[in-house]
Amino acid sequence: MPTRPYVIDEMISAKTIAARVEALAREIHDTFQGTDKLVVVGLLRGSFVFIADMVRELDLPVEVDFIEATSYGDSTESSREVRILKDLRGEIHDRDVLVVEDIVDTGYTLRHVVGLLRAKEPKRLKTVALLDKPTRREVDIKADWTGFEIPDEFVVGYGIDYAQRNRNLPYIGAVRFLAEE
Ligand code: IMP
């Protein structure tokens, strides 16, 4: 799908992200210390870099699973209807679960996924989001842990895409669209 020309302005450096992920992992570790197993559920695809860094900071018995929910497709607007494209492989009944999300924007995705997972009756279910855009929220939900609150800007990098591009940037950057000729 063609996109308008754009440039990317660095918003959060790789170093700042790494320090924050380490701090979040310490808090998450303290919460789940003593668990027999923590099922870390990443929301595909945007959380794949965050979850990879997060689990390597967690000195706990961890199992990794993924859910894929619909998000923006190739546009920058949220579709309020959330669909599950790929469900969990493992069981979470009576398990400790950590949901790892890239961005909480309107909040529909996280609310939908948390609802589905709660119905499976985990022992404890907590959520961590790398980024939060509180001014965009349309439903009342907040992750238990948030990496960074950011303004209403479309961002890419560290796993997050615009039309499937820029996921491999090591930092988070804001997309600035250029006027077309
Ligand atoms: P929500 O359901 O509106 O909260 O949207 C959550 C999902 O939308 C995130 O998991 C992202 O995949 C996507 N998203 C939200 N904001 C951005 C952005 O700035 N850049 C890229 N994807 C975004």
PDB file of C-alpha atoms and ligand atoms in Angstrom:
ATOM      1  CA  MET A   1       0.000   0.000   0.000  1.00  0.00           C
ATOM      2  CA  PRO A   2       1.555   3.357  -0.973  1.00  0.00           C
ATOM      3  CA  THR A   3       2.191   5.811   1.851  1.00  0.00           C
ATOM      4  CA  ARG A   4       2.725   9.535   1.775  1.00  0.00           C
ATOM      5  CA  PRO A   5       6.390  10.606   1.939  1.00  0.00           C
ATOM      6  CA  TYR A   6       7.585  11.135   5.483  1.00  0.00           C
ATOM      7  CA  VAL A   7      10.634  11.625   7.674  1.00  0.00           C
ATOM      8  CA  ILE A   8      11.203  10.272  11.170  1.00  0.00           C
ATOM      9  CA  ASP A   9      12.194  12.445  14.140  1.00  0.00           C
ATOM     10  CA  GLU A  10      13.805  10.591  17.024  1.00  0.00           C
ATOM     11  CA  MET A  11      11.577  10.807  20.104  1.00  0.00           C
ATOM     12  CA  ILE A  12      13.009   8.175  22.512  1.00  0.00           C
ATOM     13  CA  SER A  13      16.574   6.942  22.098  1.00  0.00           C
ATOM     14  CA  ALA A  14      17.606   3.277  22.186  1.00  0.00           C
ATOM     15  CA  LYS A  15      19.561   3.973  25.387  1.00  0.00           C
ATOM     16  CA  THR A  16      16.571   5.555  27.124  1.00  0.00           C
ATOM     17  CA  ILE A  17      14.355   2.636  26.072  1.00  0.00           C
ATOM     18  CA  ALA A  18      16.870   0.083  27.394  1.00  0.00           C
ATOM     19  CA  ALA A  19      17.069   1.817  30.792  1.00  0.00           C
ATOM     20  CA  ARG A  20      13.279   1.990  31.059  1.00  0.00           C
ATOM     21  CA  VAL A  21      12.807  -1.672  30.066  1.00  0.00           C
ATOM     22  CA  GLU A  22      15.294  -2.644  32.768  1.00  0.00           C
ATOM     23  CA  ALA A  23      13.399  -0.592  35.385  1.00  0.00           C
ATOM     24  CA  LEU A  24      10.043  -2.042  34.303  1.00  0.00           C
ATOM     25  CA  ALA A  25      11.470  -5.563  34.460  1.00  0.00           C
ATOM     26  CA  ARG A  26      12.619  -4.965  38.046  1.00  0.00           C
ATOM     27  CA  GLU A  27       9.091  -3.932  39.093  1.00  0.00           C
ATOM     28  CA  ILE A  28       7.528  -6.846  37.219  1.00  0.00           C
ATOM     29  CA  HIS A  29      10.044  -9.204  38.774  1.00  0.00           C
ATOM     30  CA  ASP A  30       9.121  -7.956  42.266  1.00  0.00           C
ATOM     31  CA  THR A  31       5.421  -8.490  41.572  1.00  0.00           C
ATOM     32  CA  PHE A  32       5.812 -12.029  40.245  1.00  0.00           C
ATOM     33  CA  GLN A  33       8.735 -13.149  42.426  1.00  0.00           C
ATOM     34  CA  GLY A  34       8.216 -16.779  43.546  1.00  0.00           C
ATOM     35  CA  THR A  35       5.950 -17.658  40.602  1.00  0.00           C
ATOM     36  CA  ASP A  36       6.234 -21.240  39.341  1.00  0.00           C
ATOM     37  CA  LYS A  37       5.755 -19.913  35.805  1.00  0.00           C
ATOM     38  CA  LEU A  38       5.013 -16.541  34.210  1.00  0.00           C
ATOM     39  CA  VAL A  39       3.319 -16.705  30.822  1.00  0.00           C
ATOM     40  CA  VAL A  40       4.423 -13.601  28.926  1.00  0.00           C
ATOM     41  CA  VAL A  41       1.908 -12.908  26.169  1.00  0.00           C
ATOM     42  CA  GLY A  42       3.097 -10.571  23.422  1.00  0.00           C
ATOM     43  CA  LEU A  43       0.632  -8.785  21.172  1.00  0.00           C
ATOM     44  CA  LEU A  44       1.872  -9.235  17.634  1.00  0.00           C
ATOM     45  CA  ARG A  45       3.340  -7.725  15.768  1.00  0.00           C
ATOM     46  CA  GLY A  46       4.345  -4.445  17.393  1.00  0.00           C
ATOM     47  CA  SER A  47       5.544  -5.897  20.720  1.00  0.00           C
ATOM     48  CA  PHE A  48       8.095  -8.349  19.319  1.00  0.00           C
ATOM     49  CA  VAL A  49      11.172  -6.244  20.109  1.00  0.00           C
ATOM     50  CA  PHE A  50       9.857  -5.094  23.491  1.00  0.00           C
ATOM     51  CA  ILE A  51       8.989  -8.648  24.585  1.00  0.00           C
ATOM     52  CA  ALA A  52      12.402  -9.915  23.444  1.00  0.00           C
ATOM     53  CA  ASP A  53      14.183  -7.300  25.569  1.00  0.00           C
ATOM     54  CA  MET A  54      11.744  -7.650  28.482  1.00  0.00           C
ATOM     55  CA  VAL A  55      12.002 -11.441  28.914  1.00  0.00           C
ATOM     56  CA  ARG A  56      15.797 -11.253  28.869  1.00  0.00           C
ATOM     57  CA  GLU A  57      15.636  -8.846  31.822  1.00  0.00           C
ATOM     58  CA  LEU A  58      13.264 -11.113  33.788  1.00  0.00           C
ATOM     59  CA  ASP A  59      15.015 -13.604  36.039  1.00  0.00           C
ATOM     60  CA  LEU A  60      11.887 -15.758  36.435  1.00  0.00           C
ATOM     61  CA  PRO A  61      10.654 -19.039  34.920  1.00  0.00           C
ATOM     62  CA  VAL A  62       9.021 -17.636  31.807  1.00  0.00           C
ATOM     63  CA  GLU A  63       6.942 -19.075  28.987  1.00  0.00           C
ATOM     64  CA  VAL A  64       6.406 -16.923  25.896  1.00  0.00           C
ATOM     65  CA  ASP A  65       3.198 -16.922  23.882  1.00  0.00           C
ATOM     66  CA  PHE A  66       1.657 -14.558  21.358  1.00  0.00           C
ATOM     67  CA  ILE A  67      -1.720 -13.219  20.302  1.00  0.00           C
ATOM     68  CA  GLU A  68      -2.260 -11.306  17.113  1.00  0.00           C
ATOM     69  CA  ALA A  69      -5.060  -8.779  17.067  1.00  0.00           C
ATOM     70  CA  THR A  70      -6.022  -6.442  14.253  1.00  0.00           C
ATOM     71  CA  SER A  71      -4.766  -2.904  14.541  1.00  0.00           C
ATOM     72  CA  TYR A  72      -4.442  -0.135  11.998  1.00  0.00           C
ATOM     73  CA  GLY A  73      -3.768  -2.110   8.844  1.00  0.00           C
ATOM     74  CA  ASP A  74      -1.921   0.250   6.568  1.00  0.00           C
ATOM     75  CA  SER A  75      -3.557   3.434   7.782  1.00  0.00           C
ATOM     76  CA  THR A  76      -2.884   5.552  10.854  1.00  0.00           C
ATOM     77  CA  GLU A  77      -6.450   5.355  12.182  1.00  0.00           C
ATOM     78  CA  SER A  78      -7.655   2.744  14.639  1.00  0.00           C
ATOM     79  CA  SER A  79     -10.495   0.481  13.585  1.00  0.00           C
ATOM     80  CA  ARG A  80     -12.556   0.211  16.735  1.00  0.00           C
ATOM     81  CA  GLU A  81     -13.472  -3.356  16.019  1.00  0.00           C
ATOM     82  CA  VAL A  82     -10.799  -5.733  17.323  1.00  0.00           C
ATOM     83  CA  ARG A  83     -10.409  -9.181  15.787  1.00  0.00           C
ATOM     84  CA  ILE A  84      -8.106 -11.980  16.876  1.00  0.00           C
ATOM     85  CA  LEU A  85      -6.022 -13.283  13.961  1.00  0.00           C
ATOM     86  CA  LYS A  86      -3.873 -15.655  16.025  1.00  0.00           C
ATOM     87  CA  ASP A  87      -4.820 -17.024  19.432  1.00  0.00           C
ATOM     88  CA  LEU A  88      -2.638 -18.319  22.288  1.00  0.00           C
ATOM     89  CA  ARG A  89      -0.987 -21.714  21.856  1.00  0.00           C
ATOM     90  CA  GLY A  90      -0.732 -22.558  25.552  1.00  0.00           C
ATOM     91  CA  GLU A  91      -3.061 -22.711  28.548  1.00  0.00           C
ATOM     92  CA  ILE A  92      -3.254 -19.819  30.987  1.00  0.00           C
ATOM     93  CA  HIS A  93      -5.881 -21.148  33.385  1.00  0.00           C
ATOM     94  CA  ASP A  94      -4.584 -20.670  36.951  1.00  0.00           C
ATOM     95  CA  ARG A  95      -1.327 -19.223  35.599  1.00  0.00           C
ATOM     96  CA  ASP A  96       0.462 -15.935  36.185  1.00  0.00           C
ATOM     97  CA  VAL A  97       0.167 -13.907  32.992  1.00  0.00           C
ATOM     98  CA  LEU A  98       1.854 -10.729  31.763  1.00  0.00           C
ATOM     99  CA  VAL A  99       0.424  -9.128  28.622  1.00  0.00           C
ATOM    100  CA  VAL A 100       2.991  -7.108  26.681  1.00  0.00           C
ATOM    101  CA  GLU A 101       1.622  -4.395  24.390  1.00  0.00           C
ATOM    102  CA  ASP A 102       3.517  -1.884  22.253  1.00  0.00           C
ATOM    103  CA  ILE A 103       1.150   1.101  22.441  1.00  0.00           C
ATOM    104  CA  VAL A 104      -2.112   1.814  24.190  1.00  0.00           C
ATOM    105  CA  ASP A 105      -3.857   4.306  21.959  1.00  0.00           C
ATOM    106  CA  THR A 106      -7.690   4.287  21.948  1.00  0.00           C
ATOM    107  CA  GLY A 107      -7.478   1.317  24.321  1.00  0.00           C
ATOM    108  CA  TYR A 108      -9.799  -0.988  22.350  1.00  0.00           C
ATOM    109  CA  THR A 109      -7.127  -3.598  21.616  1.00  0.00           C
ATOM    110  CA  LEU A 110      -5.888  -3.968  25.185  1.00  0.00           C
ATOM    111  CA  ARG A 111      -9.433  -4.014  26.587  1.00  0.00           C
ATOM    112  CA  HIS A 112     -10.495  -6.720  24.137  1.00  0.00           C
ATOM    113  CA  VAL A 113      -7.434  -8.904  24.723  1.00  0.00           C
ATOM    114  CA  VAL A 114      -7.586  -8.542  28.525  1.00  0.00           C
ATOM    115  CA  GLY A 115     -11.287  -9.507  28.411  1.00  0.00           C
ATOM    116  CA  LEU A 116     -10.509 -12.649  26.397  1.00  0.00           C
ATOM    117  CA  LEU A 117      -7.644 -13.666  28.680  1.00  0.00           C
ATOM    118  CA  ARG A 118      -9.579 -13.002  31.903  1.00  0.00           C
ATOM    119  CA  ALA A 119     -12.306 -15.349  30.651  1.00  0.00           C
ATOM    120  CA  LYS A 120      -9.679 -18.129  30.779  1.00  0.00           C
ATOM    121  CA  GLU A 121      -9.327 -17.482  34.522  1.00  0.00           C
ATOM    122  CA  PRO A 122      -5.599 -16.912  35.009  1.00  0.00           C
ATOM    123  CA  LYS A 123      -4.297 -16.763  38.592  1.00  0.00           C
ATOM    124  CA  ARG A 124      -3.001 -13.197  38.092  1.00  0.00           C
ATOM    125  CA  LEU A 125      -3.084 -11.079  34.963  1.00  0.00           C
ATOM    126  CA  LYS A 126      -1.010  -7.914  34.599  1.00  0.00           C
ATOM    127  CA  THR A 127      -0.310  -5.693  31.615  1.00  0.00           C
ATOM    128  CA  VAL A 128       2.693  -3.691  30.479  1.00  0.00           C
ATOM    129  CA  ALA A 129       2.704  -1.231  27.594  1.00  0.00           C
ATOM    130  CA  LEU A 130       5.859   0.365  26.256  1.00  0.00           C
ATOM    131  CA  LEU A 131       4.005   3.500  25.149  1.00  0.00           C
ATOM    132  CA  ASP A 132       0.775   5.170  26.168  1.00  0.00           C
ATOM    133  CA  LYS A 133      -1.021   7.995  24.377  1.00  0.00           C
ATOM    134  CA  PRO A 134      -3.454   9.027  27.144  1.00  0.00           C
ATOM    135  CA  THR A 135      -5.008  11.872  25.143  1.00  0.00           C
ATOM    136  CA  ARG A 136      -6.218   9.379  22.522  1.00  0.00           C
ATOM    137  CA  ARG A 137      -8.044   7.108  24.960  1.00  0.00           C
ATOM    138  CA  GLU A 138     -11.642   6.169  24.109  1.00  0.00           C
ATOM    139  CA  VAL A 139     -12.182   3.349  26.626  1.00  0.00           C
ATOM    140  CA  ASP A 140     -11.311   3.313  30.304  1.00  0.00           C
ATOM    141  CA  ILE A 141      -8.206   1.121  30.482  1.00  0.00           C
ATOM    142  CA  LYS A 142      -4.624   1.628  31.583  1.00  0.00           C
ATOM    143  CA  ALA A 143      -1.751  -0.845  31.613  1.00  0.00           C
ATOM    144  CA  ASP A 144      -0.422  -1.816  35.049  1.00  0.00           C
ATOM    145  CA  TRP A 145       3.007  -0.625  33.897  1.00  0.00           C
ATOM    146  CA  THR A 146       3.792   1.934  31.199  1.00  0.00           C
ATOM    147  CA  GLY A 147       7.185   2.670  29.714  1.00  0.00           C
ATOM    148  CA  PHE A 148       6.563   6.184  28.417  1.00  0.00           C
ATOM    149  CA  GLU A 149       3.573   8.464  28.053  1.00  0.00           C
ATOM    150  CA  ILE A 150       3.769  10.199  24.680  1.00  0.00           C
ATOM    151  CA  PRO A 151       1.739  12.916  22.948  1.00  0.00           C
ATOM    152  CA  ASP A 152      -0.682  12.206  20.126  1.00  0.00           C
ATOM    153  CA  GLU A 153       1.923  11.484  17.470  1.00  0.00           C
ATOM    154  CA  PHE A 154       2.184   8.545  15.103  1.00  0.00           C
ATOM    155  CA  VAL A 155       5.357   6.686  16.035  1.00  0.00           C
ATOM    156  CA  VAL A 156       7.530   3.939  14.551  1.00  0.00           C
ATOM    157  CA  GLY A 157      10.551   1.880  15.525  1.00  0.00           C
ATOM    158  CA  TYR A 158      11.503  -0.649  18.226  1.00  0.00           C
ATOM    159  CA  GLY A 159       9.017  -3.099  16.660  1.00  0.00           C
ATOM    160  CA  ILE A 160       6.357  -0.537  15.789  1.00  0.00           C
ATOM    161  CA  ASP A 161       5.494   0.064  12.138  1.00  0.00           C
ATOM    162  CA  TYR A 162       3.908   2.402   9.702  1.00  0.00           C
ATOM    163  CA  ALA A 163       2.473   0.290   6.862  1.00  0.00           C
ATOM    164  CA  GLN A 164       4.882  -2.508   7.884  1.00  0.00           C
ATOM    165  CA  ARG A 165       7.930  -0.259   7.639  1.00  0.00           C
ATOM    166  CA  ASN A 166      10.476   0.938  10.204  1.00  0.00           C
ATOM    167  CA  ARG A 167       9.983  -1.865  12.761  1.00  0.00           C
ATOM    168  CA  ASN A 168      13.759  -2.362  12.785  1.00  0.00           C
ATOM    169  CA  LEU A 169      14.679   1.119  13.981  1.00  0.00           C
ATOM    170  CA  PRO A 170      16.434   0.814  17.367  1.00  0.00           C
ATOM    171  CA  TYR A 171      14.725   3.971  18.670  1.00  0.00           C
ATOM    172  CA  ILE A 172      11.161   5.342  18.742  1.00  0.00           C
ATOM    173  CA  GLY A 173      10.559   8.118  16.240  1.00  0.00           C
ATOM    174  CA  ALA A 174       7.639  10.349  15.278  1.00  0.00           C
ATOM    175  CA  VAL A 175       6.425  10.188  11.689  1.00  0.00           C
ATOM    176  CA  ARG A 176       6.335  13.617  10.024  1.00  0.00           C
ATOM    177  CA  PHE A 177       4.481  13.624   6.741  1.00  0.00           C
ATOM    178  CA  LEU A 178       5.890  15.822   4.011  1.00  0.00           C
ATOM    179  CA  ALA A 179       3.744  17.974   1.768  1.00  0.00           C
ATOM    180  CA  GLU A 180       3.311  16.205  -1.578  1.00  0.00           C
ATOM    181  CA  GLU A 181       4.715  17.938  -4.641  1.00  0.00           C
TER     182      GLU A 181
HETATM  183  P1  IMP B   1      -5.712   0.857  20.233  1.00  0.00           P
HETATM  184  O1  IMP B   1      -6.632  -0.318  20.116  1.00  0.00           O
HETATM  185  O2  IMP B   1      -6.279   2.079  19.555  1.00  0.00           O
HETATM  186  O3  IMP B   1      -5.273   1.150  21.637  1.00  0.00           O
HETATM  187  O4  IMP B   1      -4.465   0.551  19.339  1.00  0.00           O
HETATM  188  C1  IMP B   1      -3.444  -0.230  19.715  1.00  0.00           C
HETATM  189  C2  IMP B   1      -2.617  -0.653  18.537  1.00  0.00           C
HETATM  190  O5  IMP B   1      -2.625   0.300  17.479  1.00  0.00           O
HETATM  191  C3  IMP B   1      -1.189  -0.769  18.951  1.00  0.00           C
HETATM  192  O6  IMP B   1      -0.908  -2.056  19.459  1.00  0.00           O
HETATM  193  C4  IMP B   1      -0.456  -0.491  17.671  1.00  0.00           C
HETATM  194  O7  IMP B   1      -0.297  -1.675  16.933  1.00  0.00           O
HETATM  195  C5  IMP B   1      -1.369   0.442  16.905  1.00  0.00           C
HETATM  196  N1  IMP B   1      -0.887   1.823  17.070  1.00  0.00           N
HETATM  197  C6  IMP B   1      -1.364   2.782  17.884  1.00  0.00           C
HETATM  198  N2  IMP B   1      -0.666   3.926  17.780  1.00  0.00           N
HETATM  199  C7  IMP B   1       0.301   3.674  16.872  1.00  0.00           C
HETATM  200  C8  IMP B   1       1.391   4.466  16.348  1.00  0.00           C
HETATM  201  O8  IMP B   1       1.628   5.642  16.705  1.00  0.00           O
HETATM  202  N3  IMP B   1       2.193   3.836  15.445  1.00  0.00           N
HETATM  203  C9  IMP B   1       1.989   2.563  15.025  1.00  0.00           C
HETATM  204  N4  IMP B   1       1.012   1.791  15.502  1.00  0.00           N
HETATM  205  C10 IMP B   1       0.160   2.343  16.418  1.00  0.00           C
END
